[in-house]
Amino acid sequence: MEKIVTAKVPVELKRKLTLPLLTLYGLGVTIGAGIYVLVGTTAARAGIYAPISFLIAAGVVSFTGFAYAELSTRHPVSAGEAAYVRAGFNSSTLTLVVGLLVAASGIVSSAAVSIGAAAYIGEIVPVPPTVIAVAVILIVGVMAAWGILESVMIAAIFTLIEMGGLILVIYYGVSADPEILSRTAELLPPFEISTWGGIISASLLAFFAFVGFEDMANVAEEVVEPHKTLPRGIFLTLLIASILYFLVVSVVVLVVPMADLAGSAAPLALVFEKSGDTTGGIFRTIAIVATTNGVLIQIIMASRVLYGLAMQKNLPSFLASVSPVTRTPLVATGVVVALVLVFATLLPIARLAEATSTIVLIVFCFVNLALIRLKRTSPSPSTSVFVVPIWVPVLGLLFSIALLLTGFLPV
């Protein structure tokens, strides 16, 4: 009797993310990763002009955001940036390098935000920050391994809460000190080299607050109708985040004394110092949710990048294994969590944030170059692809290089 051999069908990721969930995913990683943590360190460089630093960072990000919108519809796969570079340069080595840089950005960013989460939690629970950070990372790692729909639903709920926290900062700051509305002219910097040097240098840190929108490209295989959903999700994320950032940072620098704000790991809580225990406690709870959410989504992103690189044969195949129970890449998730633990316990938040910004800007340069090459050498894409003019990735490349160079400016 002939033995029948049944081929084992590999377990695939599930398409569960609609436009609202994808946008909340992008907002969750963007907002939670930066604004709750880095306003203080940005203000330490730019002073009261920190909102301008955030506007500069938003401008840099927007051009690359449009480039991602086209590339994510040309190649809607996990480890998107690596796929874009492979298509643009046809280089396995460069593809692997870019993919690893993207994963590294998620890992280092998660470490930075976990320190911010520990700072907010430490104001309530008298436990050493390192112990808190480790606990946050481990708990979030379990959430990330649970399942994409479940983990992103949790992230979506957290995102709505953290956006409510930012609106609370704006509302309380203005209501507690209505005179700040008449002081908005103070946010306009003079045309002095020393002043603008600090503003531009701070833009590299402010850029960290926008890190996140590109992560949507790395869950492309789990997005419903990616050709329509991905561009819309990217645009909505950048628009909403930019508006919220400018308003929040403006309120904070006008309300909080600069000596208290500069360098604080929990800067937004300073707005509520005179509010009493109830309001301050509510905000600290929201801030904990927001920063924890940032760690969660970055871990999800980094694990999908490792999974995608393994699927593209650039990393060992065991990283591409998907659990038939959770339908998530458990091995890749475990590797990411372990690395986040290492970085969170070894480096301070400012160095982690600046390292993340630098890594992401390098990736942006490669992504914009890849799109420029594709537009010059490839036939026009199908009508299902979102197309931008070639000057968009050119400006995205130039602005990314310019912001990278700000890292060499004296602080």
Tab-separated table of C-alpha atoms in Angstrom:
chain	number	residue	atom	x	y	z
A	1	MET	CA	0.000	0.000	0.000
A	2	GLU	CA	1.450	3.296	-1.051
A	3	LYS	CA	1.983	5.785	1.729
A	4	ILE	CA	0.408	9.156	1.109
A	5	VAL	CA	2.569	12.064	2.211
A	6	THR	CA	0.751	15.274	2.990
A	7	ALA	CA	2.764	18.455	2.509
A	8	LYS	CA	2.902	20.637	5.565
A	9	VAL	CA	1.367	24.003	4.843
A	10	PRO	CA	3.253	26.827	6.600
A	11	VAL	CA	1.233	28.927	8.991
A	12	GLU	CA	0.708	32.456	7.624
A	13	LEU	CA	-0.094	35.797	9.224
A	14	LYS	CA	-3.757	36.879	9.239
A	15	ARG	CA	-5.132	40.073	7.638
A	16	LYS	CA	-7.030	41.681	10.490
A	17	LEU	CA	-5.988	45.347	10.540
A	18	THR	CA	-8.507	47.836	9.132
A	19	LEU	CA	-7.820	51.581	8.601
A	20	PRO	CA	-8.953	52.623	12.115
A	21	LEU	CA	-6.851	49.894	13.759
A	22	LEU	CA	-3.834	50.626	11.542
A	23	THR	CA	-4.051	54.368	12.253
A	24	LEU	CA	-4.368	53.745	15.985
A	25	TYR	CA	-1.400	51.371	15.712
A	26	GLY	CA	0.670	54.115	14.045
A	27	LEU	CA	-0.478	56.777	16.499
A	28	GLY	CA	0.181	54.449	19.410
A	29	VAL	CA	3.807	53.835	18.549
A	30	THR	CA	4.387	57.440	17.471
A	31	ILE	CA	2.757	59.248	20.381
A	32	GLY	CA	3.726	56.790	23.101
A	33	ALA	CA	7.307	56.610	21.903
A	34	GLY	CA	8.170	60.286	22.078
A	35	ILE	CA	5.963	63.049	23.327
A	36	TYR	CA	5.435	61.598	26.807
A	37	VAL	CA	9.159	61.113	27.285
A	38	LEU	CA	11.286	63.588	25.326
A	39	VAL	CA	9.813	67.072	25.701
A	40	GLY	CA	12.230	67.743	28.557
A	41	THR	CA	15.401	66.672	26.754
A	42	THR	CA	14.301	68.581	23.637
A	43	ALA	CA	13.648	71.716	25.692
A	44	ALA	CA	17.093	71.377	27.251
A	45	ARG	CA	18.521	72.157	23.792
A	46	ALA	CA	15.916	74.420	22.204
A	47	GLY	CA	14.468	76.120	25.285
A	48	ILE	CA	11.065	77.724	24.811
A	49	TYR	CA	11.440	77.237	21.055
A	50	ALA	CA	11.067	73.433	21.352
A	51	PRO	CA	7.732	73.514	19.419
A	52	ILE	CA	9.683	74.771	16.370
A	53	SER	CA	11.999	71.773	16.657
A	54	PHE	CA	8.962	69.509	16.463
A	55	LEU	CA	7.676	71.344	13.382
A	56	ILE	CA	11.060	70.915	11.668
A	57	ALA	CA	11.015	67.207	12.487
A	58	ALA	CA	7.459	66.935	11.133
A	59	GLY	CA	8.545	68.536	7.868
A	60	VAL	CA	11.422	66.092	7.470
A	61	VAL	CA	9.154	63.150	8.188
A	62	SER	CA	6.340	64.201	5.830
A	63	PHE	CA	8.300	63.792	2.588
A	64	THR	CA	9.574	60.366	3.589
A	65	GLY	CA	6.035	59.521	4.702
A	66	PHE	CA	4.794	60.062	1.150
A	67	ALA	CA	7.659	57.879	-0.129
A	68	TYR	CA	6.604	55.116	2.257
A	69	ALA	CA	3.025	55.443	1.016
A	70	GLU	CA	4.106	54.543	-2.521
A	71	LEU	CA	6.594	51.846	-1.546
A	72	SER	CA	4.206	50.163	0.902
A	73	THR	CA	1.652	49.767	-1.896
A	74	ARG	CA	4.298	48.536	-4.352
A	75	HIS	CA	5.547	45.948	-1.816
A	76	PRO	CA	2.974	45.286	0.966
A	77	VAL	CA	5.093	42.792	2.950
A	78	SER	CA	6.648	42.408	6.405
A	79	ALA	CA	10.168	43.866	6.738
A	80	GLY	CA	8.966	46.464	4.232
A	81	GLU	CA	12.073	48.652	4.180
A	82	ALA	CA	14.256	45.645	3.416
A	83	ALA	CA	11.936	44.683	0.544
A	84	TYR	CA	12.043	48.254	-0.797
A	85	VAL	CA	15.847	48.290	-0.788
A	86	ARG	CA	15.983	44.853	-2.423
A	87	ALA	CA	13.695	46.107	-5.217
A	88	GLY	CA	15.624	49.361	-5.637
A	89	PHE	CA	19.207	48.100	-5.404
A	90	ASN	CA	18.966	44.322	-5.994
A	91	SER	CA	21.507	43.772	-3.216
A	92	SER	CA	21.044	41.020	-0.626
A	93	THR	CA	23.712	42.539	1.614
A	94	LEU	CA	22.154	46.002	1.599
A	95	THR	CA	18.730	44.452	2.137
A	96	LEU	CA	19.929	42.647	5.245
A	97	VAL	CA	21.698	45.741	6.590
A	98	VAL	CA	18.608	47.924	6.213
A	99	GLY	CA	16.346	45.262	7.689
A	100	LEU	CA	18.580	44.902	10.727
A	101	LEU	CA	18.729	48.685	11.120
A	102	VAL	CA	14.929	48.820	11.179
A	103	ALA	CA	14.750	46.059	13.781
A	104	ALA	CA	17.463	47.838	15.791
A	105	SER	CA	15.467	51.072	15.749
A	106	GLY	CA	12.455	49.277	17.235
A	107	ILE	CA	14.579	47.551	19.867
A	108	VAL	CA	16.448	50.692	20.950
A	109	SER	CA	13.252	52.755	20.869
A	110	SER	CA	11.466	50.199	23.067
A	111	ALA	CA	14.335	50.414	25.533
A	112	ALA	CA	14.112	54.222	25.619
A	113	VAL	CA	10.360	54.287	26.128
A	114	SER	CA	10.497	51.578	28.806
A	115	ILE	CA	12.770	53.910	30.806
A	116	GLY	CA	10.157	56.648	30.393
A	117	ALA	CA	7.435	54.242	31.542
A	118	ALA	CA	9.548	53.343	34.577
A	119	ALA	CA	9.925	57.054	35.426
A	120	TYR	CA	6.147	57.597	35.445
A	121	ILE	CA	5.473	54.372	37.381
A	122	GLY	CA	8.265	55.255	39.842
A	123	GLU	CA	6.330	58.385	40.862
A	124	ILE	CA	3.594	56.078	42.177
A	125	VAL	CA	5.449	52.896	43.177
A	126	PRO	CA	8.692	53.236	45.201
A	127	VAL	CA	10.661	50.632	43.254
A	128	PRO	CA	14.052	51.112	41.509
A	129	PRO	CA	13.530	52.293	37.877
A	130	THR	CA	15.580	49.441	36.408
A	131	VAL	CA	13.383	46.843	38.119
A	132	ILE	CA	10.248	48.592	36.846
A	133	ALA	CA	11.615	48.795	33.287
A	134	VAL	CA	12.431	45.078	33.264
A	135	ALA	CA	8.923	44.213	34.527
A	136	VAL	CA	7.295	46.429	31.876
A	137	ILE	CA	9.318	44.852	29.068
A	138	LEU	CA	8.515	41.285	30.167
A	139	ILE	CA	4.774	41.960	30.557
A	140	VAL	CA	4.610	43.730	27.207
A	141	GLY	CA	6.573	40.896	25.580
A	142	VAL	CA	3.842	38.461	26.628
A	143	MET	CA	1.195	40.788	25.129
A	144	ALA	CA	3.114	40.970	21.845
A	145	ALA	CA	3.294	37.176	21.660
A	146	TRP	CA	-0.412	36.771	22.366
A	147	GLY	CA	-1.733	37.535	18.860
A	148	ILE	CA	-1.712	40.402	16.353
A	149	LEU	CA	-5.416	41.224	16.642
A	150	GLU	CA	-5.407	40.951	20.436
A	151	SER	CA	-2.177	42.922	20.892
A	152	VAL	CA	-3.158	45.642	18.412
A	153	MET	CA	-6.641	45.903	19.951
A	154	ILE	CA	-4.940	46.465	23.319
A	155	ALA	CA	-2.635	48.987	21.655
A	156	ALA	CA	-5.627	50.732	20.037
A	157	ILE	CA	-7.373	51.116	23.392
A	158	PHE	CA	-4.137	52.355	24.955
A	159	THR	CA	-3.706	54.827	22.082
A	160	LEU	CA	-7.134	56.379	22.635
A	161	ILE	CA	-6.252	56.757	26.320
A	162	GLU	CA	-2.869	58.347	25.607
A	163	MET	CA	-4.391	60.786	23.088
A	164	GLY	CA	-6.869	61.709	25.818
A	165	GLY	CA	-3.878	62.374	28.060
A	166	LEU	CA	-2.389	64.826	25.560
A	167	ILE	CA	-5.719	66.612	25.211
A	168	LEU	CA	-5.847	66.779	29.030
A	169	VAL	CA	-2.394	68.423	29.053
A	170	ILE	CA	-3.582	71.069	26.570
A	171	TYR	CA	-6.875	71.669	28.391
A	172	TYR	CA	-5.422	71.814	31.899
A	173	GLY	CA	-2.434	73.918	30.875
A	174	VAL	CA	-4.628	76.545	29.219
A	175	SER	CA	-7.354	76.522	31.886
A	176	ALA	CA	-4.832	76.755	34.738
A	177	ASP	CA	-2.997	79.657	33.087
A	178	PRO	CA	-5.176	81.342	30.401
A	179	GLU	CA	-2.534	84.044	29.945
A	180	ILE	CA	-0.382	81.642	27.931
A	181	LEU	CA	-2.702	82.240	24.968
A	182	SER	CA	-1.435	85.825	24.849
A	183	ARG	CA	2.182	84.627	25.079
A	184	THR	CA	2.241	82.490	21.930
A	185	ALA	CA	4.429	85.091	20.196
A	186	GLU	CA	7.212	84.035	22.596
A	187	LEU	CA	7.422	80.738	20.681
A	188	LEU	CA	8.745	82.502	17.566
A	189	PRO	CA	12.561	82.416	17.670
A	190	PRO	CA	14.738	85.384	16.687
A	191	PHE	CA	17.045	85.127	13.678
A	192	GLU	CA	20.158	84.374	15.705
A	193	ILE	CA	22.629	81.617	14.829
A	194	SER	CA	23.032	80.478	18.443
A	195	THR	CA	19.268	80.161	18.918
A	196	TRP	CA	18.681	78.264	15.679
A	197	GLY	CA	21.652	76.013	16.375
A	198	GLY	CA	19.902	74.765	19.500
A	199	ILE	CA	16.560	74.449	17.702
A	200	ILE	CA	17.994	72.426	14.830
A	201	SER	CA	20.067	70.255	17.162
A	202	ALA	CA	16.924	69.567	19.204
A	203	SER	CA	15.119	68.537	16.018
A	204	LEU	CA	17.075	65.276	16.005
A	205	LEU	CA	15.585	64.443	19.403
A	206	ALA	CA	12.152	65.746	18.362
A	207	PHE	CA	12.367	63.463	15.344
A	208	PHE	CA	12.307	60.525	17.770
A	209	ALA	CA	8.747	61.533	18.657
A	210	PHE	CA	7.700	60.844	15.044
A	211	VAL	CA	9.352	57.449	14.859
A	212	GLY	CA	6.487	55.030	14.367
A	213	PHE	CA	4.572	55.823	11.195
A	214	GLU	CA	7.028	53.709	9.178
A	215	ASP	CA	6.223	50.727	11.417
A	216	MET	CA	2.882	50.415	9.635
A	217	ALA	CA	4.767	49.119	6.592
A	218	ASN	CA	6.045	46.209	8.679
A	219	VAL	CA	2.591	44.825	9.459
A	220	ALA	CA	1.543	45.050	5.797
A	221	GLU	CA	0.853	41.308	5.584
A	222	GLU	CA	-1.708	41.715	8.368
A	223	VAL	CA	-3.508	44.747	6.830
A	224	VAL	CA	-6.863	44.476	5.064
A	225	GLU	CA	-6.654	45.921	1.507
A	226	PRO	CA	-3.099	47.240	2.021
A	227	HIS	CA	-3.054	49.182	-1.275
A	228	LYS	CA	-5.776	51.480	0.050
A	229	THR	CA	-5.309	51.232	3.792
A	230	LEU	CA	-1.548	51.780	4.172
A	231	PRO	CA	-1.273	55.243	2.503
A	232	ARG	CA	-4.326	56.527	4.332
A	233	GLY	CA	-3.055	55.206	7.645
A	234	ILE	CA	0.343	56.856	7.159
A	235	PHE	CA	-1.159	60.255	6.269
A	236	LEU	CA	-3.650	60.249	9.148
A	237	THR	CA	-0.964	59.239	11.646
A	238	LEU	CA	1.419	62.038	10.625
A	239	LEU	CA	-1.286	64.705	10.486
A	240	ILE	CA	-2.853	63.914	13.852
A	241	ALA	CA	0.514	63.452	15.589
A	242	SER	CA	1.928	66.734	14.227
A	243	ILE	CA	-1.051	68.792	15.412
A	244	LEU	CA	-1.089	67.204	18.867
A	245	TYR	CA	2.683	67.543	19.280
A	246	PHE	CA	2.809	71.225	18.445
A	247	LEU	CA	-0.077	72.087	20.786
A	248	VAL	CA	1.208	69.959	23.672
A	249	VAL	CA	4.815	71.150	23.497
A	250	SER	CA	3.675	74.767	23.191
A	251	VAL	CA	1.569	74.466	26.353
A	252	VAL	CA	4.297	72.665	28.301
A	253	VAL	CA	7.106	75.142	27.553
A	254	LEU	CA	4.839	78.073	28.406
A	255	VAL	CA	3.533	76.586	31.671
A	256	VAL	CA	6.457	74.647	33.185
A	257	PRO	CA	9.599	76.474	34.378
A	258	MET	CA	12.457	75.587	32.032
A	259	ALA	CA	14.758	74.631	34.905
A	260	ASP	CA	12.271	71.938	35.963
A	261	LEU	CA	11.433	70.802	32.434
A	262	ALA	CA	14.902	70.386	30.935
A	263	GLY	CA	16.034	66.786	31.087
A	264	SER	CA	12.965	65.415	32.905
A	265	ALA	CA	12.144	61.764	32.037
A	266	ALA	CA	8.475	62.375	32.908
A	267	PRO	CA	8.022	65.915	31.509
A	268	LEU	CA	4.282	66.129	30.931
A	269	ALA	CA	3.512	65.247	34.544
A	270	LEU	CA	5.095	68.594	35.522
A	271	VAL	CA	2.075	70.426	34.066
A	272	PHE	CA	-0.077	68.872	36.811
A	273	GLU	CA	2.190	69.526	39.804
A	274	LYS	CA	-0.200	72.108	41.251
A	275	SER	CA	-3.368	70.297	40.207
A	276	GLY	CA	-3.832	68.146	43.298
A	277	ASP	CA	-3.542	64.395	43.711
A	278	THR	CA	-6.621	63.417	41.705
A	279	THR	CA	-5.871	65.139	38.389
A	280	GLY	CA	-2.145	64.434	38.638
A	281	GLY	CA	-2.831	60.804	39.461
A	282	ILE	CA	-5.160	60.421	36.478
A	283	PHE	CA	-2.547	61.855	34.148
A	284	ARG	CA	0.250	59.685	35.530
A	285	THR	CA	-1.923	56.631	34.933
A	286	ILE	CA	-2.511	57.751	31.345
A	287	ALA	CA	1.219	58.381	30.875
A	288	ILE	CA	1.999	54.871	32.098
A	289	VAL	CA	-0.468	53.450	29.587
A	290	ALA	CA	0.985	55.603	26.800
A	291	THR	CA	4.608	54.696	27.358
A	292	THR	CA	3.806	51.012	27.871
A	293	ASN	CA	1.887	51.108	24.608
A	294	GLY	CA	4.940	52.512	22.832
A	295	VAL	CA	7.046	49.610	24.064
A	296	LEU	CA	4.381	47.098	22.959
A	297	ILE	CA	4.052	48.359	19.410
A	298	GLN	CA	7.785	48.704	18.812
A	299	ILE	CA	8.311	45.117	19.977
A	300	ILE	CA	5.574	43.984	17.569
A	301	MET	CA	7.267	45.892	14.744
A	302	ALA	CA	10.798	44.644	15.404
A	303	SER	CA	9.661	41.032	15.666
A	304	ARG	CA	7.838	41.321	12.311
A	305	VAL	CA	10.991	42.693	10.711
A	306	LEU	CA	13.042	39.712	11.901
A	307	TYR	CA	10.240	37.427	10.733
A	308	GLY	CA	10.143	39.133	7.331
A	309	LEU	CA	13.924	38.959	6.891
A	310	ALA	CA	13.849	35.250	7.720
A	311	MET	CA	11.011	34.715	5.221
A	312	GLN	CA	13.149	36.488	2.595
A	313	LYS	CA	16.026	34.043	3.415
A	314	ASN	CA	18.208	36.804	4.883
A	315	LEU	CA	18.148	35.444	8.452
A	316	PRO	CA	17.949	31.913	9.909
A	317	SER	CA	14.660	30.168	9.134
A	318	PHE	CA	13.767	29.543	12.802
A	319	LEU	CA	13.018	33.276	13.131
A	320	ALA	CA	10.223	32.833	10.567
A	321	SER	CA	8.397	30.178	12.590
A	322	VAL	CA	4.822	31.175	13.402
A	323	SER	CA	2.961	29.597	16.305
A	324	PRO	CA	-0.161	27.730	15.123
A	325	VAL	CA	-1.853	28.781	18.384
A	326	THR	CA	-1.130	32.523	18.544
A	327	ARG	CA	-0.351	33.001	14.827
A	328	THR	CA	2.567	35.236	15.847
A	329	PRO	CA	6.358	34.829	15.348
A	330	LEU	CA	7.169	33.684	18.894
A	331	VAL	CA	10.907	33.095	18.414
A	332	ALA	CA	11.455	36.496	16.784
A	333	THR	CA	9.418	38.134	19.546
A	334	GLY	CA	11.512	36.432	22.231
A	335	VAL	CA	14.762	37.592	20.618
A	336	VAL	CA	13.497	41.184	20.433
A	337	VAL	CA	12.366	41.202	24.082
A	338	ALA	CA	15.759	39.904	25.232
A	339	LEU	CA	17.614	42.637	23.341
A	340	VAL	CA	15.290	45.366	24.642
A	341	LEU	CA	16.062	44.209	28.186
A	342	VAL	CA	19.798	44.530	27.544
A	343	PHE	CA	19.629	48.079	26.151
A	344	ALA	CA	17.145	49.360	28.750
A	345	THR	CA	19.438	48.345	31.583
A	346	LEU	CA	22.668	49.662	30.043
A	347	LEU	CA	22.021	53.081	28.434
A	348	PRO	CA	20.317	56.379	29.462
A	349	ILE	CA	17.165	57.577	27.725
A	350	ALA	CA	18.722	60.527	25.830
A	351	ARG	CA	21.400	58.331	24.218
A	352	LEU	CA	18.821	55.693	23.303
A	353	ALA	CA	16.525	58.316	21.745
A	354	GLU	CA	19.317	59.911	19.729
A	355	ALA	CA	20.568	56.495	18.598
A	356	THR	CA	17.045	55.592	17.457
A	357	SER	CA	16.701	58.833	15.507
A	358	THR	CA	20.056	58.309	13.811
A	359	ILE	CA	19.244	54.718	12.830
A	360	VAL	CA	15.823	55.653	11.463
A	361	LEU	CA	17.213	58.594	9.464
A	362	ILE	CA	19.800	56.293	7.850
A	363	VAL	CA	16.975	53.913	6.918
A	364	PHE	CA	14.969	56.844	5.526
A	365	CYS	CA	17.918	57.754	3.294
A	366	PHE	CA	18.042	54.230	1.868
A	367	VAL	CA	14.260	54.076	1.428
A	368	ASN	CA	14.129	57.386	-0.459
A	369	LEU	CA	17.088	56.321	-2.625
A	370	ALA	CA	15.352	53.029	-3.394
A	371	LEU	CA	12.210	54.827	-4.578
A	372	ILE	CA	14.267	57.243	-6.701
A	373	ARG	CA	15.996	54.295	-8.405
A	374	LEU	CA	12.703	52.447	-8.923
A	375	LYS	CA	11.125	55.500	-10.521
A	376	ARG	CA	14.117	55.946	-12.858
A	377	THR	CA	14.609	52.302	-13.854
A	378	SER	CA	11.263	50.508	-13.516
A	379	PRO	CA	8.106	50.714	-15.617
A	380	SER	CA	5.157	52.644	-14.221
A	381	PRO	CA	3.389	50.684	-11.461
A	382	SER	CA	-0.172	49.403	-11.684
A	383	THR	CA	-3.142	51.641	-10.960
A	384	SER	CA	-3.510	50.061	-7.514
A	385	VAL	CA	-0.237	51.699	-6.406
A	386	PHE	CA	-0.203	55.133	-4.772
A	387	VAL	CA	2.267	57.219	-6.822
A	388	VAL	CA	4.167	60.383	-5.789
A	389	PRO	CA	6.325	62.687	-7.976
A	390	ILE	CA	10.050	61.929	-8.000
A	391	TRP	CA	10.875	65.197	-6.216
A	392	VAL	CA	9.138	63.832	-3.092
A	393	PRO	CA	11.751	61.115	-2.349
A	394	VAL	CA	14.515	63.516	-3.487
A	395	LEU	CA	13.471	66.047	-0.845
A	396	GLY	CA	12.939	63.233	1.650
A	397	LEU	CA	16.540	62.135	1.060
A	398	LEU	CA	17.992	65.650	1.329
A	399	PHE	CA	16.062	66.537	4.485
A	400	SER	CA	16.979	63.223	6.138
A	401	ILE	CA	20.681	63.833	5.409
A	402	ALA	CA	20.401	67.401	6.721
A	403	LEU	CA	18.818	66.252	9.980
A	404	LEU	CA	21.428	63.519	10.344
A	405	LEU	CA	24.138	66.170	10.139
A	406	THR	CA	22.559	68.074	13.039
A	407	GLY	CA	23.867	65.304	15.281
A	408	PHE	CA	27.332	66.802	14.783
A	409	LEU	CA	26.274	70.271	15.922
A	410	PRO	CA	27.525	71.396	19.345
A	411	VAL	CA	24.838	71.028	22.024
